[in-house]
Amino acid sequence: MGRRKRAGGSITWLTLALVTSLSLAGCSSSSREQPSDQGFSTLPVGAPLPSGDDCASRVVRGHPEEVPDNAKANSVAPDKVSMPIWEDFTEQANKTFVPRIDGRFTGTTGEILQWGACKWGLDVNTLRAAAYQESDWNQSTTGDQSDDAADCAAGVAPPCPTSFGILQLKGLDLPGSYPLSQTSTAFNVDYYGARMRSCYEGWVTYLGGDYAPGDLWDCVGWHKSGRWKDSSSLNYIARVRNYIGQRPWRKFDN
């Protein structure tokens, strides 16, 4: 009787060890996957937005760096950001959102995108997809080459890039964005988030047509073309939506 009890105990411990091993293996595998978008969805118009510090504590960490070449820019959190007035935006946008842009976060590329989505109340997969469309998540990406010396940064000869970073912020059109848009991933994401949220709140003053608060997707298209629901913006929206379906950032889980 005692022998059978000891045998049963051995089987129990063996089973427990096997289950534990499988569970740990599962945890190790899932830790390499991008965290879900649960908790980082688009907040309603007028909703209070969490602080950058609050969002830093809510970011799901532990995934390896997705784009190793981003490491330097990912580690840049500006000591101080001084933003000019954004023309073509309401006074409320300039008082409420523009001063919030600080880029004060460091982490992996995926963590920075989580942080930006949280801070600006935006759907994290929309932000991931827009960043993939713009740069494949590469902060070193530049674009919109110009042959006009007046468009070039100081000391740069034409042809020169005019758009920079993971979300391709165009320095010519976005006051206060350059050079941090190129040197800091978190600043690039933070600046983009402020623009998207301002547009979503209905605080862009020059857009006509049926522009109104609560239309995040057409704000995403506006980032591309600078206009509201034109063909360029609609085509761009379709590409970003396609990436949300495909989740191409899964390649970073390998």
PDB file of C-alpha atoms in Angstrom:
ATOM      1  CA  MET A   1       0.000   0.000   0.000  1.00  0.00           C
ATOM      2  CA  GLY A   2       2.773   2.401   0.924  1.00  0.00           C
ATOM      3  CA  ARG A   3       4.742   1.427  -2.214  1.00  0.00           C
ATOM      4  CA  ARG A   4       1.778   2.191  -4.492  1.00  0.00           C
ATOM      5  CA  LYS A   5       1.398   5.557  -2.799  1.00  0.00           C
ATOM      6  CA  ARG A   6       5.031   6.406  -3.435  1.00  0.00           C
ATOM      7  CA  ALA A   7       4.703   5.298  -7.068  1.00  0.00           C
ATOM      8  CA  GLY A   8       1.646   7.478  -7.487  1.00  0.00           C
ATOM      9  CA  GLY A   9       3.528  10.414  -6.024  1.00  0.00           C
ATOM     10  CA  SER A  10       6.353   9.921  -8.532  1.00  0.00           C
ATOM     11  CA  ILE A  11       3.913   9.980 -11.419  1.00  0.00           C
ATOM     12  CA  THR A  12       2.331  13.126 -10.027  1.00  0.00           C
ATOM     13  CA  TRP A  13       5.645  14.929  -9.760  1.00  0.00           C
ATOM     14  CA  LEU A  14       6.643  13.760 -13.238  1.00  0.00           C
ATOM     15  CA  THR A  15       3.372  15.041 -14.656  1.00  0.00           C
ATOM     16  CA  LEU A  16       3.759  18.345 -12.814  1.00  0.00           C
ATOM     17  CA  ALA A  17       7.290  18.733 -14.120  1.00  0.00           C
ATOM     18  CA  LEU A  18       6.111  18.048 -17.676  1.00  0.00           C
ATOM     19  CA  VAL A  19       3.235  20.522 -17.427  1.00  0.00           C
ATOM     20  CA  THR A  20       5.530  23.155 -15.919  1.00  0.00           C
ATOM     21  CA  SER A  21       8.049  22.624 -18.682  1.00  0.00           C
ATOM     22  CA  LEU A  22       5.407  22.998 -21.364  1.00  0.00           C
ATOM     23  CA  SER A  23       4.003  26.101 -19.676  1.00  0.00           C
ATOM     24  CA  LEU A  24       7.404  27.727 -19.503  1.00  0.00           C
ATOM     25  CA  ALA A  25       8.020  26.879 -23.136  1.00  0.00           C
ATOM     26  CA  GLY A  26       4.725  28.498 -24.037  1.00  0.00           C
ATOM     27  CA  CYS A  27       5.617  31.623 -22.067  1.00  0.00           C
ATOM     28  CA  SER A  28       8.995  31.821 -23.748  1.00  0.00           C
ATOM     29  CA  SER A  29       7.371  31.604 -27.175  1.00  0.00           C
ATOM     30  CA  SER A  30       4.649  34.162 -26.458  1.00  0.00           C
ATOM     31  CA  SER A  31       7.174  36.627 -25.030  1.00  0.00           C
ATOM     32  CA  ARG A  32       8.586  36.986 -28.528  1.00  0.00           C
ATOM     33  CA  GLU A  33       5.240  37.959 -30.004  1.00  0.00           C
ATOM     34  CA  GLN A  34       3.988  41.524 -30.273  1.00  0.00           C
ATOM     35  CA  PRO A  35       1.580  42.190 -27.397  1.00  0.00           C
ATOM     36  CA  SER A  36      -2.085  42.414 -28.247  1.00  0.00           C
ATOM     37  CA  ASP A  37      -3.856  45.724 -28.704  1.00  0.00           C
ATOM     38  CA  GLN A  38      -6.003  45.127 -25.618  1.00  0.00           C
ATOM     39  CA  GLY A  39      -6.008  48.310 -23.560  1.00  0.00           C
ATOM     40  CA  PHE A  40      -4.628  50.455 -26.391  1.00  0.00           C
ATOM     41  CA  SER A  41      -7.654  51.309 -28.485  1.00  0.00           C
ATOM     42  CA  THR A  42      -8.938  54.636 -29.776  1.00  0.00           C
ATOM     43  CA  LEU A  43     -10.469  56.723 -27.005  1.00  0.00           C
ATOM     44  CA  PRO A  44     -13.639  58.715 -27.769  1.00  0.00           C
ATOM     45  CA  VAL A  45     -13.532  62.350 -28.807  1.00  0.00           C
ATOM     46  CA  GLY A  46     -13.074  64.521 -25.735  1.00  0.00           C
ATOM     47  CA  ALA A  47     -11.823  61.692 -23.538  1.00  0.00           C
ATOM     48  CA  PRO A  48      -9.091  62.485 -20.993  1.00  0.00           C
ATOM     49  CA  LEU A  49      -5.731  61.221 -22.221  1.00  0.00           C
ATOM     50  CA  PRO A  50      -3.272  59.377 -19.989  1.00  0.00           C
ATOM     51  CA  SER A  51       0.080  60.945 -19.249  1.00  0.00           C
ATOM     52  CA  GLY A  52       3.302  59.800 -20.837  1.00  0.00           C
ATOM     53  CA  ASP A  53       4.478  58.456 -17.480  1.00  0.00           C
ATOM     54  CA  ASP A  54       1.260  56.521 -16.990  1.00  0.00           C
ATOM     55  CA  CYS A  55       1.602  55.018 -20.453  1.00  0.00           C
ATOM     56  CA  ALA A  56       5.244  54.115 -19.816  1.00  0.00           C
ATOM     57  CA  SER A  57       4.052  51.965 -16.912  1.00  0.00           C
ATOM     58  CA  ARG A  58       1.378  50.315 -19.078  1.00  0.00           C
ATOM     59  CA  VAL A  59       3.621  49.339 -21.985  1.00  0.00           C
ATOM     60  CA  VAL A  60       4.059  45.564 -22.316  1.00  0.00           C
ATOM     61  CA  ARG A  61       7.779  44.967 -22.326  1.00  0.00           C
ATOM     62  CA  GLY A  62       9.955  41.917 -22.943  1.00  0.00           C
ATOM     63  CA  HIS A  63       9.887  41.608 -26.727  1.00  0.00           C
ATOM     64  CA  PRO A  64      13.364  41.765 -28.332  1.00  0.00           C
ATOM     65  CA  GLU A  65      14.210  44.860 -30.363  1.00  0.00           C
ATOM     66  CA  GLU A  66      12.457  44.517 -33.707  1.00  0.00           C
ATOM     67  CA  VAL A  67      14.764  46.771 -35.726  1.00  0.00           C
ATOM     68  CA  PRO A  68      18.296  46.730 -34.272  1.00  0.00           C
ATOM     69  CA  ASP A  69      19.336  49.699 -36.416  1.00  0.00           C
ATOM     70  CA  ASN A  70      16.825  51.806 -34.449  1.00  0.00           C
ATOM     71  CA  ALA A  71      18.654  51.257 -31.154  1.00  0.00           C
ATOM     72  CA  LYS A  72      20.417  54.635 -31.057  1.00  0.00           C
ATOM     73  CA  ALA A  73      17.334  56.693 -31.945  1.00  0.00           C
ATOM     74  CA  ASN A  74      15.209  54.586 -29.583  1.00  0.00           C
ATOM     75  CA  SER A  75      17.455  55.625 -26.689  1.00  0.00           C
ATOM     76  CA  VAL A  76      17.053  59.374 -27.347  1.00  0.00           C
ATOM     77  CA  ALA A  77      14.575  61.024 -24.979  1.00  0.00           C
ATOM     78  CA  PRO A  78      14.949  64.805 -25.393  1.00  0.00           C
ATOM     79  CA  ASP A  79      15.704  66.762 -22.229  1.00  0.00           C
ATOM     80  CA  LYS A  80      13.529  69.640 -23.360  1.00  0.00           C
ATOM     81  CA  VAL A  81      11.223  70.227 -26.315  1.00  0.00           C
ATOM     82  CA  SER A  82      10.122  73.713 -27.299  1.00  0.00           C
ATOM     83  CA  MET A  83       7.332  73.679 -29.839  1.00  0.00           C
ATOM     84  CA  PRO A  84       6.214  76.599 -31.999  1.00  0.00           C
ATOM     85  CA  ILE A  85       2.593  77.434 -32.667  1.00  0.00           C
ATOM     86  CA  TRP A  86       0.940  75.056 -35.105  1.00  0.00           C
ATOM     87  CA  GLU A  87      -0.789  77.143 -37.727  1.00  0.00           C
ATOM     88  CA  ASP A  88      -3.980  75.685 -39.217  1.00  0.00           C
ATOM     89  CA  PHE A  89      -4.856  74.187 -35.821  1.00  0.00           C
ATOM     90  CA  THR A  90      -7.240  75.575 -33.221  1.00  0.00           C
ATOM     91  CA  GLU A  91      -6.118  77.428 -30.120  1.00  0.00           C
ATOM     92  CA  GLN A  92      -7.282  74.437 -28.101  1.00  0.00           C
ATOM     93  CA  ALA A  93      -4.913  72.128 -29.986  1.00  0.00           C
ATOM     94  CA  ASN A  94      -2.033  74.528 -29.392  1.00  0.00           C
ATOM     95  CA  LYS A  95      -2.797  74.861 -25.694  1.00  0.00           C
ATOM     96  CA  THR A  96      -3.740  71.266 -24.952  1.00  0.00           C
ATOM     97  CA  PHE A  97      -1.820  68.931 -27.243  1.00  0.00           C
ATOM     98  CA  VAL A  98       1.231  70.691 -28.677  1.00  0.00           C
ATOM     99  CA  PRO A  99       2.830  71.238 -25.225  1.00  0.00           C
ATOM    100  CA  ARG A 100       2.414  67.509 -24.450  1.00  0.00           C
ATOM    101  CA  ILE A 101       4.921  66.515 -27.139  1.00  0.00           C
ATOM    102  CA  ASP A 102       8.131  65.599 -25.364  1.00  0.00           C
ATOM    103  CA  GLY A 103       9.375  62.232 -26.667  1.00  0.00           C
ATOM    104  CA  ARG A 104      10.162  61.246 -23.075  1.00  0.00           C
ATOM    105  CA  PHE A 105      10.285  57.487 -23.461  1.00  0.00           C
ATOM    106  CA  THR A 106      12.895  54.891 -24.336  1.00  0.00           C
ATOM    107  CA  GLY A 107      12.442  51.267 -25.283  1.00  0.00           C
ATOM    108  CA  THR A 108      12.247  48.973 -28.271  1.00  0.00           C
ATOM    109  CA  THR A 109      10.539  50.121 -31.458  1.00  0.00           C
ATOM    110  CA  GLY A 110       7.411  48.122 -30.619  1.00  0.00           C
ATOM    111  CA  GLU A 111       7.325  49.541 -27.095  1.00  0.00           C
ATOM    112  CA  ILE A 112       7.603  53.092 -28.401  1.00  0.00           C
ATOM    113  CA  LEU A 113       4.637  52.508 -30.706  1.00  0.00           C
ATOM    114  CA  GLN A 114       2.629  51.134 -27.768  1.00  0.00           C
ATOM    115  CA  TRP A 115       3.566  54.166 -25.690  1.00  0.00           C
ATOM    116  CA  GLY A 116       2.542  56.617 -28.422  1.00  0.00           C
ATOM    117  CA  ALA A 117      -0.773  54.850 -28.992  1.00  0.00           C
ATOM    118  CA  CYS A 118      -1.521  54.932 -25.267  1.00  0.00           C
ATOM    119  CA  LYS A 119      -0.496  58.579 -24.764  1.00  0.00           C
ATOM    120  CA  TRP A 120      -2.666  59.859 -27.604  1.00  0.00           C
ATOM    121  CA  GLY A 121      -5.607  57.499 -27.223  1.00  0.00           C
ATOM    122  CA  LEU A 122      -5.066  55.826 -30.596  1.00  0.00           C
ATOM    123  CA  ASP A 123      -5.545  52.234 -31.688  1.00  0.00           C
ATOM    124  CA  VAL A 124      -2.123  50.608 -31.417  1.00  0.00           C
ATOM    125  CA  ASN A 125      -2.506  48.469 -34.534  1.00  0.00           C
ATOM    126  CA  THR A 126      -3.451  51.516 -36.593  1.00  0.00           C
ATOM    127  CA  LEU A 127      -0.237  53.167 -35.394  1.00  0.00           C
ATOM    128  CA  ARG A 128       1.787  50.019 -36.084  1.00  0.00           C
ATOM    129  CA  ALA A 129       0.337  49.751 -39.576  1.00  0.00           C
ATOM    130  CA  ALA A 130       0.911  53.427 -40.414  1.00  0.00           C
ATOM    131  CA  ALA A 131       4.530  53.115 -39.273  1.00  0.00           C
ATOM    132  CA  TYR A 132       4.952  50.008 -41.382  1.00  0.00           C
ATOM    133  CA  GLN A 133       3.506  51.759 -44.423  1.00  0.00           C
ATOM    134  CA  GLU A 134       5.780  54.758 -43.925  1.00  0.00           C
ATOM    135  CA  SER A 135       9.061  53.063 -43.085  1.00  0.00           C
ATOM    136  CA  ASP A 136       8.797  49.324 -42.344  1.00  0.00           C
ATOM    137  CA  TRP A 137       9.427  50.531 -38.763  1.00  0.00           C
ATOM    138  CA  ASN A 138      12.862  51.890 -39.705  1.00  0.00           C
ATOM    139  CA  GLN A 139      13.573  55.171 -37.933  1.00  0.00           C
ATOM    140  CA  SER A 140      16.470  55.907 -40.322  1.00  0.00           C
ATOM    141  CA  THR A 141      14.067  56.136 -43.291  1.00  0.00           C
ATOM    142  CA  THR A 142      14.097  59.409 -45.229  1.00  0.00           C
ATOM    143  CA  GLY A 143      11.920  60.467 -48.151  1.00  0.00           C
ATOM    144  CA  ASP A 144      10.373  63.203 -50.274  1.00  0.00           C
ATOM    145  CA  GLN A 145      13.631  64.220 -51.944  1.00  0.00           C
ATOM    146  CA  SER A 146      13.889  67.850 -53.045  1.00  0.00           C
ATOM    147  CA  ASP A 147      16.191  69.496 -55.547  1.00  0.00           C
ATOM    148  CA  ASP A 148      15.564  72.917 -54.032  1.00  0.00           C
ATOM    149  CA  ALA A 149      18.380  74.013 -51.714  1.00  0.00           C
ATOM    150  CA  ALA A 150      15.857  76.063 -49.720  1.00  0.00           C
ATOM    151  CA  ASP A 151      14.161  72.823 -48.651  1.00  0.00           C
ATOM    152  CA  CYS A 152      17.357  71.249 -47.311  1.00  0.00           C
ATOM    153  CA  ALA A 153      18.530  71.209 -43.728  1.00  0.00           C
ATOM    154  CA  ALA A 154      21.542  73.376 -42.929  1.00  0.00           C
ATOM    155  CA  GLY A 155      24.693  71.958 -44.462  1.00  0.00           C
ATOM    156  CA  VAL A 156      22.857  69.462 -46.678  1.00  0.00           C
ATOM    157  CA  ALA A 157      23.119  69.896 -50.440  1.00  0.00           C
ATOM    158  CA  PRO A 158      20.278  68.979 -52.800  1.00  0.00           C
ATOM    159  CA  PRO A 159      18.900  66.541 -53.595  1.00  0.00           C
ATOM    160  CA  CYS A 160      17.969  66.222 -49.937  1.00  0.00           C
ATOM    161  CA  PRO A 161      15.270  64.394 -47.965  1.00  0.00           C
ATOM    162  CA  THR A 162      12.470  66.410 -46.401  1.00  0.00           C
ATOM    163  CA  SER A 163      10.617  63.631 -44.549  1.00  0.00           C
ATOM    164  CA  PHE A 164      12.148  61.752 -41.655  1.00  0.00           C
ATOM    165  CA  GLY A 165      11.764  58.814 -39.342  1.00  0.00           C
ATOM    166  CA  ILE A 166       9.449  55.959 -38.582  1.00  0.00           C
ATOM    167  CA  LEU A 167       6.321  57.972 -39.477  1.00  0.00           C
ATOM    168  CA  GLN A 168       7.922  60.199 -42.118  1.00  0.00           C
ATOM    169  CA  LEU A 169       7.337  63.613 -40.616  1.00  0.00           C
ATOM    170  CA  LYS A 170       7.831  66.267 -43.273  1.00  0.00           C
ATOM    171  CA  GLY A 171       9.990  68.995 -41.800  1.00  0.00           C
ATOM    172  CA  LEU A 172       8.873  71.612 -44.324  1.00  0.00           C
ATOM    173  CA  ASP A 173       5.249  71.353 -43.262  1.00  0.00           C
ATOM    174  CA  LEU A 174       5.421  70.297 -39.609  1.00  0.00           C
ATOM    175  CA  PRO A 175       6.827  73.076 -37.409  1.00  0.00           C
ATOM    176  CA  GLY A 176       9.175  71.966 -34.660  1.00  0.00           C
ATOM    177  CA  SER A 177       9.488  68.413 -35.942  1.00  0.00           C
ATOM    178  CA  TYR A 178      13.041  68.468 -37.355  1.00  0.00           C
ATOM    179  CA  PRO A 179      15.732  67.463 -36.332  1.00  0.00           C
ATOM    180  CA  LEU A 180      14.267  65.422 -33.456  1.00  0.00           C
ATOM    181  CA  SER A 181      12.015  63.664 -35.954  1.00  0.00           C
ATOM    182  CA  GLN A 182      15.206  62.073 -37.295  1.00  0.00           C
ATOM    183  CA  THR A 183      17.187  61.550 -34.112  1.00  0.00           C
ATOM    184  CA  SER A 184      14.491  60.325 -31.689  1.00  0.00           C
ATOM    185  CA  THR A 185      12.012  57.548 -32.444  1.00  0.00           C
ATOM    186  CA  ALA A 186       9.836  58.426 -29.454  1.00  0.00           C
ATOM    187  CA  PHE A 187       9.658  62.088 -30.477  1.00  0.00           C
ATOM    188  CA  ASN A 188       8.695  61.072 -34.020  1.00  0.00           C
ATOM    189  CA  VAL A 189       5.861  58.866 -32.725  1.00  0.00           C
ATOM    190  CA  ASP A 190       4.810  61.469 -30.143  1.00  0.00           C
ATOM    191  CA  TYR A 191       4.582  64.259 -32.728  1.00  0.00           C
ATOM    192  CA  TYR A 192       2.576  62.058 -35.103  1.00  0.00           C
ATOM    193  CA  GLY A 193       0.240  61.056 -32.279  1.00  0.00           C
ATOM    194  CA  ALA A 194      -0.430  64.692 -31.406  1.00  0.00           C
ATOM    195  CA  ARG A 195      -1.342  65.449 -35.019  1.00  0.00           C
ATOM    196  CA  MET A 196      -3.615  62.440 -35.300  1.00  0.00           C
ATOM    197  CA  ARG A 197      -5.390  63.224 -32.059  1.00  0.00           C
ATOM    198  CA  SER A 198      -5.798  66.887 -33.001  1.00  0.00           C
ATOM    199  CA  CYS A 199      -7.325  65.888 -36.314  1.00  0.00           C
ATOM    200  CA  TYR A 200      -9.535  63.295 -34.625  1.00  0.00           C
ATOM    201  CA  GLU A 201     -10.819  65.917 -32.176  1.00  0.00           C
ATOM    202  CA  GLY A 202     -11.788  68.176 -35.106  1.00  0.00           C
ATOM    203  CA  TRP A 203      -9.100  70.771 -34.400  1.00  0.00           C
ATOM    204  CA  VAL A 204      -7.623  71.233 -37.906  1.00  0.00           C
ATOM    205  CA  THR A 205      -8.944  74.566 -39.119  1.00  0.00           C
ATOM    206  CA  TYR A 206      -8.430  74.437 -42.885  1.00  0.00           C
ATOM    207  CA  LEU A 207     -10.089  71.122 -43.742  1.00  0.00           C
ATOM    208  CA  GLY A 208     -13.439  71.474 -45.444  1.00  0.00           C
ATOM    209  CA  GLY A 209     -15.970  69.075 -46.873  1.00  0.00           C
ATOM    210  CA  ASP A 210     -17.444  66.771 -44.254  1.00  0.00           C
ATOM    211  CA  TYR A 211     -14.478  66.999 -41.905  1.00  0.00           C
ATOM    212  CA  ALA A 212     -15.728  66.508 -38.357  1.00  0.00           C
ATOM    213  CA  PRO A 213     -14.529  65.032 -35.062  1.00  0.00           C
ATOM    214  CA  GLY A 214     -14.297  61.274 -34.677  1.00  0.00           C
ATOM    215  CA  ASP A 215     -12.926  60.200 -38.066  1.00  0.00           C
ATOM    216  CA  LEU A 216      -9.538  58.632 -37.329  1.00  0.00           C
ATOM    217  CA  TRP A 217      -9.133  56.819 -40.627  1.00  0.00           C
ATOM    218  CA  ASP A 218      -9.513  59.907 -42.766  1.00  0.00           C
ATOM    219  CA  CYS A 219      -7.079  61.649 -40.422  1.00  0.00           C
ATOM    220  CA  VAL A 220      -4.596  58.882 -41.241  1.00  0.00           C
ATOM    221  CA  GLY A 221      -5.124  59.655 -44.926  1.00  0.00           C
ATOM    222  CA  TRP A 222      -4.738  63.373 -44.276  1.00  0.00           C
ATOM    223  CA  HIS A 223      -1.238  62.711 -42.920  1.00  0.00           C
ATOM    224  CA  LYS A 224      -0.313  61.433 -46.363  1.00  0.00           C
ATOM    225  CA  SER A 225      -1.869  64.053 -48.626  1.00  0.00           C
ATOM    226  CA  GLY A 226      -2.619  67.054 -46.405  1.00  0.00           C
ATOM    227  CA  ARG A 227      -6.142  67.029 -47.822  1.00  0.00           C
ATOM    228  CA  TRP A 228      -9.441  65.484 -46.816  1.00  0.00           C
ATOM    229  CA  LYS A 229     -10.640  62.368 -48.615  1.00  0.00           C
ATOM    230  CA  ASP A 230      -8.801  63.038 -51.863  1.00  0.00           C
ATOM    231  CA  SER A 231      -7.663  60.115 -54.009  1.00  0.00           C
ATOM    232  CA  SER A 232      -4.150  60.101 -52.555  1.00  0.00           C
ATOM    233  CA  SER A 233      -5.398  59.892 -48.986  1.00  0.00           C
ATOM    234  CA  LEU A 234      -7.991  57.213 -49.798  1.00  0.00           C
ATOM    235  CA  ASN A 235      -5.399  55.031 -51.533  1.00  0.00           C
ATOM    236  CA  TYR A 236      -3.094  55.478 -48.578  1.00  0.00           C
ATOM    237  CA  ILE A 237      -5.831  54.477 -46.128  1.00  0.00           C
ATOM    238  CA  ALA A 238      -6.437  51.294 -48.108  1.00  0.00           C
ATOM    239  CA  ARG A 239      -2.764  50.342 -47.833  1.00  0.00           C
ATOM    240  CA  VAL A 240      -2.659  50.953 -44.093  1.00  0.00           C
ATOM    241  CA  ARG A 241      -5.878  49.000 -43.570  1.00  0.00           C
ATOM    242  CA  ASN A 242      -4.383  46.142 -45.538  1.00  0.00           C
ATOM    243  CA  TYR A 243      -1.413  46.044 -43.185  1.00  0.00           C
ATOM    244  CA  ILE A 244      -3.732  45.831 -40.192  1.00  0.00           C
ATOM    245  CA  GLY A 245      -5.200  42.695 -41.742  1.00  0.00           C
ATOM    246  CA  GLN A 246      -1.827  41.213 -42.667  1.00  0.00           C
ATOM    247  CA  ARG A 247       0.031  42.124 -39.441  1.00  0.00           C
ATOM    248  CA  PRO A 248       3.395  42.262 -41.276  1.00  0.00           C
ATOM    249  CA  TRP A 249       5.124  43.107 -37.994  1.00  0.00           C
ATOM    250  CA  ARG A 250       4.748  39.414 -37.121  1.00  0.00           C
ATOM    251  CA  LYS A 251       8.003  38.955 -38.989  1.00  0.00           C
ATOM    252  CA  PHE A 252       9.653  40.586 -35.990  1.00  0.00           C
ATOM    253  CA  ASP A 253       8.451  37.677 -33.813  1.00  0.00           C
ATOM    254  CA  ASN A 254      10.866  35.217 -35.431  1.00  0.00           C
TER     255      ASN A 254
END
